[in-house]
Short mmCIF file of C-alpha atoms and ligand atoms in Angstrom, two decimals:
data_model
loop_
_atom_site.label_atom_id
_atom_site.label_comp_id
_atom_site.label_asym_id
_atom_site.label_seq_id
_atom_site.Cartn_x
_atom_site.Cartn_y
_atom_site.Cartn_z
CA MET Q 1 14.13 -9.66 35.59
CA LEU Q 2 12.90 -12.76 33.64
CA SER Q 3 15.67 -14.41 31.29
CA SER Q 4 14.46 -15.06 27.97
CA LYS Q 5 15.92 -16.82 24.73
CA GLY Q 6 14.74 -16.47 21.40
CA TYR Q 7 15.58 -15.60 17.96
CA ALA Q 8 16.41 -12.26 16.85
CA THR Q 9 17.77 -10.30 13.74
CA HIS Q 10 20.32 -7.78 13.99
CA GLY Q 11 19.74 -5.95 10.73
CA ALA Q 12 17.68 -6.02 7.64
CA HIS Q 13 20.04 -8.36 5.79
CA SER Q 14 20.88 -10.53 8.71
CA PRO Q 15 19.26 -13.93 9.41
CA LEU Q 16 17.66 -14.58 12.61
CA ALA Q 17 19.84 -16.14 15.05
CA PRO Q 18 19.75 -17.43 18.65
CA PHE Q 19 19.43 -14.45 21.10
CA SER Q 20 19.26 -14.10 24.91
CA PHE Q 21 17.89 -11.00 26.72
CA SER Q 22 15.60 -10.33 29.71
CA ARG Q 23 12.17 -9.22 30.44
CA ARG Q 24 10.73 -7.12 33.15
CA GLU Q 25 9.37 -8.74 36.39
CA PRO Q 26 5.59 -8.72 36.03
CA ARG Q 27 4.02 -5.49 37.28
CA PRO Q 28 0.95 -5.60 39.24
CA TYR Q 29 -1.60 -6.22 36.30
CA ASP Q 30 1.01 -8.17 34.44
CA ILE Q 31 1.19 -11.97 33.76
CA ALA Q 32 4.15 -13.83 32.58
CA ILE Q 33 3.71 -16.60 30.00
CA GLN Q 34 5.80 -19.44 28.68
CA THR Q 35 5.39 -19.51 25.04
CA LEU Q 36 4.15 -22.79 23.32
CA PHE Q 37 3.46 -21.75 19.74
CA CYS Q 38 4.20 -18.52 17.63
CA GLY Q 39 2.69 -17.83 14.56
CA VAL Q 40 4.64 -16.45 11.57
CA CYS Q 41 3.07 -13.62 10.04
CA HIS Q 42 4.03 -11.64 6.80
CA THR Q 43 4.28 -8.62 8.95
CA ASP Q 44 7.21 -10.17 10.77
CA LEU Q 45 8.86 -10.51 7.45
CA HIS Q 46 8.36 -6.93 6.38
CA GLN Q 47 9.53 -5.67 9.68
CA VAL Q 48 12.48 -7.86 10.00
CA ARG Q 49 13.72 -6.56 6.65
CA ASN Q 50 12.70 -3.10 7.35
CA GLU Q 51 10.34 -2.90 4.26
CA TRP Q 52 7.91 -0.41 6.12
CA GLY Q 53 10.92 1.60 7.67
CA GLY Q 54 11.38 2.12 11.39
CA SER Q 55 12.72 -1.19 12.40
CA ARG Q 56 14.72 -1.59 15.44
CA TYR Q 57 17.46 -4.03 16.07
CA PRO Q 58 18.03 -6.44 17.54
CA MET Q 59 14.41 -7.41 16.96
CA VAL Q 60 12.66 -10.53 18.26
CA PRO Q 61 9.59 -10.61 15.96
CA GLY Q 62 6.34 -12.51 16.63
CA HIS Q 63 2.81 -11.44 17.57
CA GLU Q 64 0.80 -14.61 17.33
CA ILE Q 65 1.30 -16.18 20.81
CA VAL Q 66 -0.18 -18.68 22.81
CA GLY Q 67 1.25 -20.06 25.78
CA ARG Q 68 0.81 -20.94 29.48
CA VAL Q 69 0.72 -18.61 32.52
CA ILE Q 70 3.91 -19.12 34.64
CA ALA Q 71 3.48 -16.01 37.18
CA VAL Q 72 0.73 -13.28 37.65
CA GLY Q 73 1.28 -9.89 39.26
CA THR Q 74 0.10 -8.85 42.53
CA SER Q 75 -3.23 -7.30 41.30
CA SER Q 76 -3.75 -9.64 38.34
CA LYS Q 77 -7.24 -11.16 38.41
CA LYS Q 78 -7.89 -12.69 35.02
CA PHE Q 79 -5.58 -15.46 34.89
CA LYS Q 80 -4.06 -17.83 37.37
CA THR Q 81 -0.78 -19.80 36.95
CA GLY Q 82 -1.21 -22.69 34.67
CA ASP Q 83 -4.11 -21.16 32.60
CA LEU Q 84 -3.53 -20.78 28.81
CA ALA Q 85 -3.29 -17.30 27.68
CA ALA Q 86 -2.72 -15.62 24.18
CA VAL Q 87 -1.22 -12.45 23.06
CA GLY Q 88 -1.64 -10.72 19.74
CA VAL Q 89 -0.36 -7.56 17.71
CA ILE Q 90 -0.69 -4.95 20.58
CA VAL Q 91 0.32 -5.02 24.33
CA ASP Q 92 -0.56 -1.58 25.37
CA SER Q 93 -2.42 1.84 24.36
CA CYS Q 94 -3.15 5.29 25.95
CA ARG Q 95 -6.38 3.90 27.43
CA ARG Q 96 -7.86 7.30 27.44
CA CYS Q 97 -8.82 8.31 24.04
CA PRO Q 98 -12.01 7.81 22.43
CA SER Q 99 -10.89 4.42 20.73
CA CYS Q 100 -9.27 3.12 23.83
CA ARG Q 101 -12.49 3.78 25.71
CA GLU Q 102 -14.45 1.89 23.09
CA GLY Q 103 -12.06 -1.08 23.33
CA GLN Q 104 -10.68 -0.18 19.83
CA GLU Q 105 -7.29 0.06 21.11
CA GLN Q 106 -5.81 -0.70 17.90
CA TYR Q 107 -7.05 2.84 16.76
CA CYS Q 108 -5.47 4.58 19.94
CA ASP Q 109 -4.92 8.11 19.07
CA GLU Q 110 -1.41 7.96 20.35
CA GLY Q 111 -0.84 4.73 18.75
CA PRO Q 112 -0.93 1.38 20.45
CA THR Q 113 2.24 -0.32 21.78
CA ASP Q 114 3.24 -3.05 19.27
CA THR Q 115 4.21 -6.47 20.64
CA TYR Q 116 7.75 -6.10 19.26
CA ASN Q 117 9.62 -3.39 17.81
CA ALA Q 118 8.03 -0.40 19.64
CA VAL Q 119 8.73 1.42 22.98
CA ASP Q 120 7.37 0.41 26.18
CA ARG Q 121 4.90 3.02 27.42
CA LEU Q 122 6.26 2.79 31.10
CA ASP Q 123 9.88 2.00 31.13
CA GLY Q 124 11.16 3.08 27.60
CA THR Q 125 12.54 -0.50 26.87
CA ILE Q 126 12.11 -2.04 23.12
CA THR Q 127 9.44 -4.76 23.14
CA MET Q 128 10.76 -8.19 22.15
CA GLY Q 129 8.07 -10.55 20.42
CA GLY Q 130 7.07 -14.13 20.74
CA TYR Q 131 9.90 -15.97 18.80
CA SER Q 132 11.07 -16.40 22.24
CA ASN Q 133 10.39 -18.71 25.44
CA ASN Q 134 8.30 -16.30 27.28
CA TYR Q 135 6.40 -13.06 27.29
CA VAL Q 136 5.42 -10.60 29.91
CA VAL Q 137 2.19 -8.62 29.29
CA ASP Q 138 -0.56 -6.55 31.05
CA GLU Q 139 -3.62 -8.97 31.44
CA ARG Q 140 -5.75 -6.31 29.63
CA PHE Q 141 -3.92 -7.23 26.47
CA ALA Q 142 -3.89 -11.06 27.05
CA HIS Q 143 -6.77 -13.42 26.27
CA THR Q 144 -8.29 -16.55 27.62
CA VAL Q 145 -8.09 -19.65 25.15
CA PRO Q 146 -11.15 -21.92 24.50
CA ALA Q 147 -9.73 -25.42 25.65
CA ASN Q 148 -11.26 -27.44 22.89
CA LEU Q 149 -9.09 -26.03 20.13
CA ASP Q 150 -5.48 -27.24 19.00
CA LEU Q 151 -2.92 -24.51 20.07
CA ALA Q 152 -0.71 -24.44 17.33
CA GLY Q 153 -3.83 -23.71 15.08
CA VAL Q 154 -4.96 -20.99 17.67
CA ALA Q 155 -1.89 -18.89 17.63
CA PRO Q 156 -2.48 -17.52 14.19
CA LEU Q 157 -6.04 -16.40 15.38
CA LEU Q 158 -4.11 -13.69 17.14
CA CYS Q 159 -3.43 -11.80 14.13
CA ALA Q 160 -4.46 -13.51 10.89
CA GLY Q 161 -7.59 -14.31 12.62
CA ILE Q 162 -8.76 -10.99 14.33
CA THR Q 163 -7.53 -9.01 11.48
CA THR Q 164 -10.03 -10.79 9.17
CA TYR Q 165 -12.86 -11.29 11.48
CA SER Q 166 -12.98 -7.51 12.54
CA PRO Q 167 -13.55 -6.19 9.16
CA LEU Q 168 -16.15 -9.08 8.08
CA ARG Q 169 -18.03 -8.18 11.25
CA HIS Q 170 -17.89 -4.31 11.05
CA TRP Q 171 -19.08 -4.63 7.30
CA LYS Q 172 -21.76 -7.11 8.65
CA ILE Q 173 -20.95 -9.91 6.51
CA GLY Q 174 -23.84 -12.48 6.60
CA PRO Q 175 -26.16 -14.70 4.41
CA GLY Q 176 -27.42 -13.18 1.15
CA MET Q 177 -23.99 -11.31 0.46
CA LYS Q 178 -21.61 -11.95 -2.13
CA VAL Q 179 -18.00 -11.50 -0.62
CA GLY Q 180 -14.67 -11.75 -2.30
CA ILE Q 181 -11.40 -12.55 -0.50
CA VAL Q 182 -8.13 -11.72 -2.48
CA GLY Q 183 -5.06 -13.76 -1.62
CA LEU Q 184 -4.88 -17.04 0.01
CA GLY Q 185 -2.38 -16.79 2.47
CA GLY Q 186 -2.21 -16.46 6.28
CA LEU Q 187 -4.76 -13.76 6.39
CA GLY Q 188 -6.67 -14.88 3.40
CA HIS Q 189 -7.53 -18.41 4.54
CA MET Q 190 -8.69 -17.09 7.79
CA ALA Q 191 -10.96 -14.50 6.00
CA LEU Q 192 -12.30 -17.23 3.92
CA LYS Q 193 -13.24 -19.60 6.79
CA PHE Q 194 -14.95 -16.71 8.74
CA ALA Q 195 -16.83 -15.38 5.71
CA HIS Q 196 -17.96 -18.87 5.15
CA SER Q 197 -18.93 -19.38 8.78
CA PHE Q 198 -20.79 -16.07 8.70
CA GLY Q 199 -23.05 -17.53 5.80
CA ALA Q 200 -22.06 -15.27 2.93
CA HIS Q 201 -21.51 -16.84 -0.77
CA VAL Q 202 -17.51 -16.43 -0.88
CA VAL Q 203 -15.55 -16.09 -3.89
CA GLN Q 204 -11.75 -16.71 -3.45
CA PHE Q 205 -9.40 -14.79 -5.86
CA THR Q 206 -5.83 -16.25 -6.08
CA THR Q 207 -2.82 -15.96 -8.50
CA SER Q 208 -2.02 -19.63 -7.63
CA PRO Q 209 -3.84 -22.01 -9.61
CA ALA Q 210 -2.64 -24.90 -7.31
CA LYS Q 211 -4.54 -23.41 -4.47
CA LYS Q 212 -7.93 -24.03 -5.88
CA ALA Q 213 -8.83 -27.28 -4.42
CA ASP Q 214 -7.69 -25.89 -1.00
CA ALA Q 215 -10.05 -22.78 -1.37
CA LEU Q 216 -12.99 -25.11 -2.03
CA ARG Q 217 -12.09 -27.26 1.01
CA LEU Q 218 -11.77 -24.10 3.25
CA GLY Q 219 -15.17 -23.01 2.28
CA ALA Q 220 -15.25 -20.96 -0.90
CA ASN Q 221 -18.15 -21.36 -3.22
CA GLU Q 222 -16.08 -20.29 -6.07
CA VAL Q 223 -12.41 -19.83 -6.90
CA VAL Q 224 -11.31 -17.26 -9.33
CA LEU Q 225 -7.65 -16.98 -10.96
CA SER Q 226 -7.13 -13.16 -10.66
CA THR Q 227 -4.86 -13.04 -13.52
CA ASP Q 228 -7.51 -14.39 -15.84
CA ALA Q 229 -9.07 -11.31 -17.23
CA GLY Q 230 -11.94 -13.09 -18.97
CA ALA Q 231 -12.94 -14.95 -15.85
CA MET Q 232 -12.52 -11.60 -13.78
CA LYS Q 233 -14.96 -9.79 -16.14
CA ALA Q 234 -17.77 -12.33 -15.69
CA TYR Q 235 -17.88 -11.00 -11.94
CA ALA Q 236 -18.25 -7.12 -13.01
CA LYS Q 237 -20.34 -5.18 -10.51
CA SER Q 238 -21.52 -8.12 -8.36
CA PHE Q 239 -19.76 -8.04 -5.15
CA ASP Q 240 -21.21 -6.71 -1.88
CA PHE Q 241 -17.80 -6.66 -0.08
CA ILE Q 242 -14.16 -7.56 -1.00
CA LEU Q 243 -11.50 -7.99 1.61
CA ASP Q 244 -7.78 -7.85 0.09
CA ALA Q 245 -5.21 -9.74 2.05
CA VAL Q 246 -2.20 -9.47 -0.41
CA SER Q 247 1.25 -8.64 0.92
CA SER Q 248 2.91 -7.65 -2.43
CA PRO Q 249 2.20 -4.59 -4.56
CA HIS Q 250 -0.61 -5.32 -7.07
CA SER Q 251 -3.40 -3.56 -8.97
CA LEU Q 252 -6.54 -2.95 -7.00
CA ASP Q 253 -8.43 -1.83 -10.41
CA PRO Q 254 -9.46 -5.49 -11.25
CA PHE Q 255 -11.43 -5.76 -7.80
CA THR Q 256 -12.93 -2.39 -7.45
CA GLY Q 257 -14.09 -2.99 -10.93
CA LEU Q 258 -16.28 -6.07 -9.27
CA LEU Q 259 -17.88 -3.90 -6.49
CA LYS Q 260 -21.62 -3.26 -6.98
CA ARG Q 261 -23.00 0.21 -6.18
CA ASP Q 262 -22.19 1.49 -2.75
CA ALA Q 263 -20.24 -1.62 -2.04
CA THR Q 264 -16.83 -1.46 -0.30
CA MET Q 265 -13.46 -2.93 -0.87
CA ALA Q 266 -11.26 -3.02 2.37
CA LEU Q 267 -7.61 -3.54 2.52
CA VAL Q 268 -5.82 -5.36 5.19
CA GLY Q 269 -2.83 -6.29 3.11
CA LEU Q 270 0.08 -3.74 3.88
CA PRO Q 271 2.52 -3.87 0.74
CA ASP Q 272 5.67 -1.95 1.03
CA LYS Q 273 4.43 0.41 -2.09
CA PRO Q 274 1.20 2.17 -2.17
CA PRO Q 275 -1.31 1.35 -4.80
CA VAL Q 276 -2.32 3.82 -7.59
CA VAL Q 277 -6.19 3.75 -7.79
CA MET Q 278 -8.55 4.08 -10.81
CA VAL Q 279 -10.84 6.66 -9.51
CA ASN Q 280 -13.61 5.99 -11.98
CA ASN Q 281 -14.28 2.60 -10.56
CA LEU Q 282 -15.31 4.32 -7.36
CA ILE Q 283 -17.05 7.35 -8.21
CA PHE Q 284 -19.20 5.79 -11.00
CA LYS Q 285 -20.56 3.52 -8.34
CA ARG Q 286 -20.30 5.28 -5.00
CA ALA Q 287 -18.11 2.39 -4.12
CA ALA Q 288 -15.84 2.79 -0.98
CA LEU Q 289 -12.14 1.83 -0.57
CA SER Q 290 -11.37 1.39 3.05
CA GLY Q 291 -8.77 -0.31 5.28
CA SER Q 292 -8.79 -2.12 8.83
CA ILE Q 293 -6.11 -3.05 11.36
CA ILE Q 294 -6.25 -6.07 13.55
CA GLY Q 295 -9.18 -5.67 16.29
CA GLY Q 296 -9.59 -4.37 19.67
CA MET Q 297 -9.26 -6.28 22.88
CA PRO Q 298 -12.92 -7.19 23.57
CA GLU Q 299 -13.32 -8.32 19.90
CA THR Q 300 -10.27 -10.16 19.97
CA GLN Q 301 -11.76 -12.32 22.81
CA GLN Q 302 -15.11 -12.45 21.03
CA MET Q 303 -13.37 -13.98 17.99
CA LEU Q 304 -11.54 -16.55 20.10
CA ASP Q 305 -14.69 -17.61 21.73
CA TYR Q 306 -16.33 -17.78 18.15
CA CYS Q 307 -13.66 -20.13 17.19
CA GLY Q 308 -14.03 -22.33 20.11
CA GLN Q 309 -17.90 -22.42 19.52
CA HIS Q 310 -17.38 -23.11 15.94
CA ASN Q 311 -14.26 -25.17 16.04
CA ILE Q 312 -12.25 -22.73 13.72
CA THR Q 313 -8.41 -22.84 13.77
CA ALA Q 314 -5.75 -22.02 11.32
CA ASP Q 315 -4.27 -24.37 8.89
CA VAL Q 316 -0.67 -24.67 10.07
CA GLU Q 317 2.62 -25.96 9.34
CA ALA Q 318 4.51 -26.50 12.67
CA ILE Q 319 8.41 -25.71 12.38
CA PRO Q 320 11.15 -25.76 14.93
CA ILE Q 321 12.47 -22.29 15.40
CA GLN Q 322 15.68 -23.39 13.84
CA LYS Q 323 13.90 -23.34 10.45
CA ILE Q 324 12.47 -19.80 10.75
CA ASN Q 325 14.99 -18.29 7.93
CA GLU Q 326 13.66 -21.06 5.53
CA ALA Q 327 10.14 -20.35 6.51
CA PHE Q 328 10.51 -16.73 5.56
CA GLU Q 329 11.88 -17.62 2.30
CA ARG Q 330 9.15 -20.06 1.63
CA LEU Q 331 6.60 -17.40 2.64
CA LEU Q 332 7.69 -15.16 0.02
CA LYS Q 333 7.38 -18.01 -2.62
CA GLN Q 334 3.72 -18.53 -1.30
CA ASP Q 335 4.80 -21.79 -0.21
CA VAL Q 336 2.89 -22.21 3.06
CA LYS Q 337 -0.29 -23.79 3.65
CA TYR Q 338 -1.46 -21.58 5.29
CA ARG Q 339 0.39 -20.51 8.22
CA PHE Q 340 3.82 -21.55 9.70
CA VAL Q 341 3.71 -21.72 13.40
CA ILE Q 342 6.75 -22.19 15.53
CA ASP Q 343 6.66 -25.07 18.07
CA MET Q 344 8.68 -23.53 20.94
CA SER Q 345 9.46 -26.72 22.52
CA SER Q 346 12.33 -26.70 19.77
CA LEU Q 347 14.02 -23.84 21.86
CA GLN Q 348 14.30 -26.27 24.63
CA GLU Q 349 15.14 -29.58 22.93
CA GLY Q 350 17.87 -28.64 20.65
CA GLY Q 351 19.57 -26.07 22.95
CA ALA Q 352 18.83 -23.20 20.26
CA LEU Q 353 21.11 -20.81 21.98
CA ALA Q 354 23.84 -23.22 20.96
CA GLY Q 355 22.10 -24.00 17.62
CA SER Q 356 24.44 -23.98 14.42
CA ASP Q 357 22.10 -22.86 11.61
CA GLY Q 358 20.09 -19.74 13.02
P1 NAP T 401 1.02 -14.37 3.36
O1 NAP T 401 0.62 -15.52 4.14
O2 NAP T 401 2.28 -14.37 2.73
O3 NAP T 401 0.01 -14.23 2.06
C1 NAP T 401 -0.08 -13.17 1.39
C2 NAP T 401 -0.89 -13.66 -0.03
O4 NAP T 401 -0.89 -12.68 -1.01
C3 NAP T 401 -0.25 -14.81 -0.78
O5 NAP T 401 -0.34 -16.20 -0.27
C4 NAP T 401 -0.57 -14.75 -2.16
O6 NAP T 401 -1.96 -15.39 -2.34
C5 NAP T 401 -0.88 -13.13 -2.16
N1 NAP T 401 0.33 -12.62 -2.97
C6 NAP T 401 1.47 -12.51 -2.81
N2 NAP T 401 2.16 -11.74 -3.48
C7 NAP T 401 1.34 -11.50 -4.56
C8 NAP T 401 1.40 -10.34 -5.81
N3 NAP T 401 2.48 -10.13 -6.17
N4 NAP T 401 0.11 -10.38 -6.48
C9 NAP T 401 -1.02 -10.78 -6.13
N5 NAP T 401 -1.13 -11.65 -4.91
C10 NAP T 401 -0.09 -12.03 -4.10
O7 NAP T 401 0.74 -12.90 4.07
P2 NAP T 401 -0.06 -12.59 5.47
O8 NAP T 401 0.78 -13.06 6.71
O9 NAP T 401 -1.42 -13.22 5.21
O10 NAP T 401 -0.25 -11.22 5.24
C11 NAP T 401 -0.70 -10.42 4.14
C12 NAP T 401 -0.48 -9.01 4.28
O11 NAP T 401 -1.34 -8.57 5.30
C13 NAP T 401 0.89 -8.55 4.82
O12 NAP T 401 1.23 -7.42 3.75
C14 NAP T 401 0.89 -8.37 6.22
O13 NAP T 401 1.92 -7.26 6.75
C15 NAP T 401 -0.57 -7.64 6.30
N6 NAP T 401 -1.07 -7.59 7.43
C16 NAP T 401 -1.88 -6.66 7.90
C17 NAP T 401 -2.67 -6.61 9.09
C18 NAP T 401 -3.63 -5.68 9.56
O14 NAP T 401 -4.09 -5.36 10.68
N7 NAP T 401 -4.03 -4.77 8.52
C19 NAP T 401 -2.30 -7.54 9.98
C20 NAP T 401 -1.53 -8.74 9.66
C21 NAP T 401 -0.96 -8.79 8.45
P3 NAP T 401 -2.49 -16.19 -3.61
O15 NAP T 401 -1.13 -17.13 -3.85
O16 NAP T 401 -3.75 -16.78 -3.26
O17 NAP T 401 -2.48 -15.09 -4.78
ZN1 ZN T 402 0.42 -10.20 11.87
#
């Protein structure tokens, strides 16, 4: 077994604190990674606090992992020791259903295995995430990392990046299209960067007036305060596509009202309460309300390679792991520009397992 140390929570109302556990020895197709950086996704907060139900404790969160390979299984071909490797939201799937065969493992009929808070398909253990010094994963669910990118900024690509890249590609976003992004958080700021990079005219919707200058810097052509009904009205029936990346319950109607005929609004944000939808906004325009979850393994690699070619990374604030509880509180107050990333060297340096402030 591989000994691991990280931060875990023991219940929905407990802070994260230092935690020791073990991981499996690499199976033939596994690699073991020393974690260098792990992004802090709002999903981690939903899961730690059991906002979606089904949380298992102790829980080590974290599914935006970038690290260095420290061991490879006997049949592993994709990586060698010393390579960079990245792991996202899922680490296994049935591999047989139509979605898995098409490389859309996130839509596996049996449900994919999540990087943490899930049951390993082979040995029944509970998966533990990237807020830790190492990870063991089947190489099929690990990705190579472009050498030219800042690694702290790469980590969030593994969830926030692919979750926004995938729907923007699926709905063929490109020049000549007007695209709205709702919410400028971890996912939202990546959606903005990608939609801009794909050549669309991008309108960023935000509830935070102070984010306007950043939105323009990140590639928005226009920024609209979504709480300003007058400003919203000026955009009625003008959008080809809207992507909603908001973490809290909110009304979708102000946005579906902005869709053109036959246009789509896709949800990637997953608040803990379902929305009530004004159906008129859809049927009178044959508009679609859809959703999307992360991306498959081939597309995740394609996204990382695209980021390497176009020099795209997340805007991050690096934190030591000892500050994770503070980071969660700041995330709730929308006080992050635009992704917290845990620098895992903090686990070594400060002797986090003996740390005092968990
Ligand atoms: P985040 O960094 O906290 O960003 C969420 C943003 O939503 C905030 O920055 C804020 O943007 C906006 N917002 C927050 N509360 C709001 C409210 N009450 N009304 C309107 N807007 C509000 O979160 P994230 O990490 O990007 O995650 C966003 C959501 O996506 C979470 O629910 C997460 O679980 C989910 N998620 C889904 C997938 C998937 O595969 N579908 C993958 C990862 C995460 P402004 O300040 O600009 O208004
Ligand atoms: Zn995530």
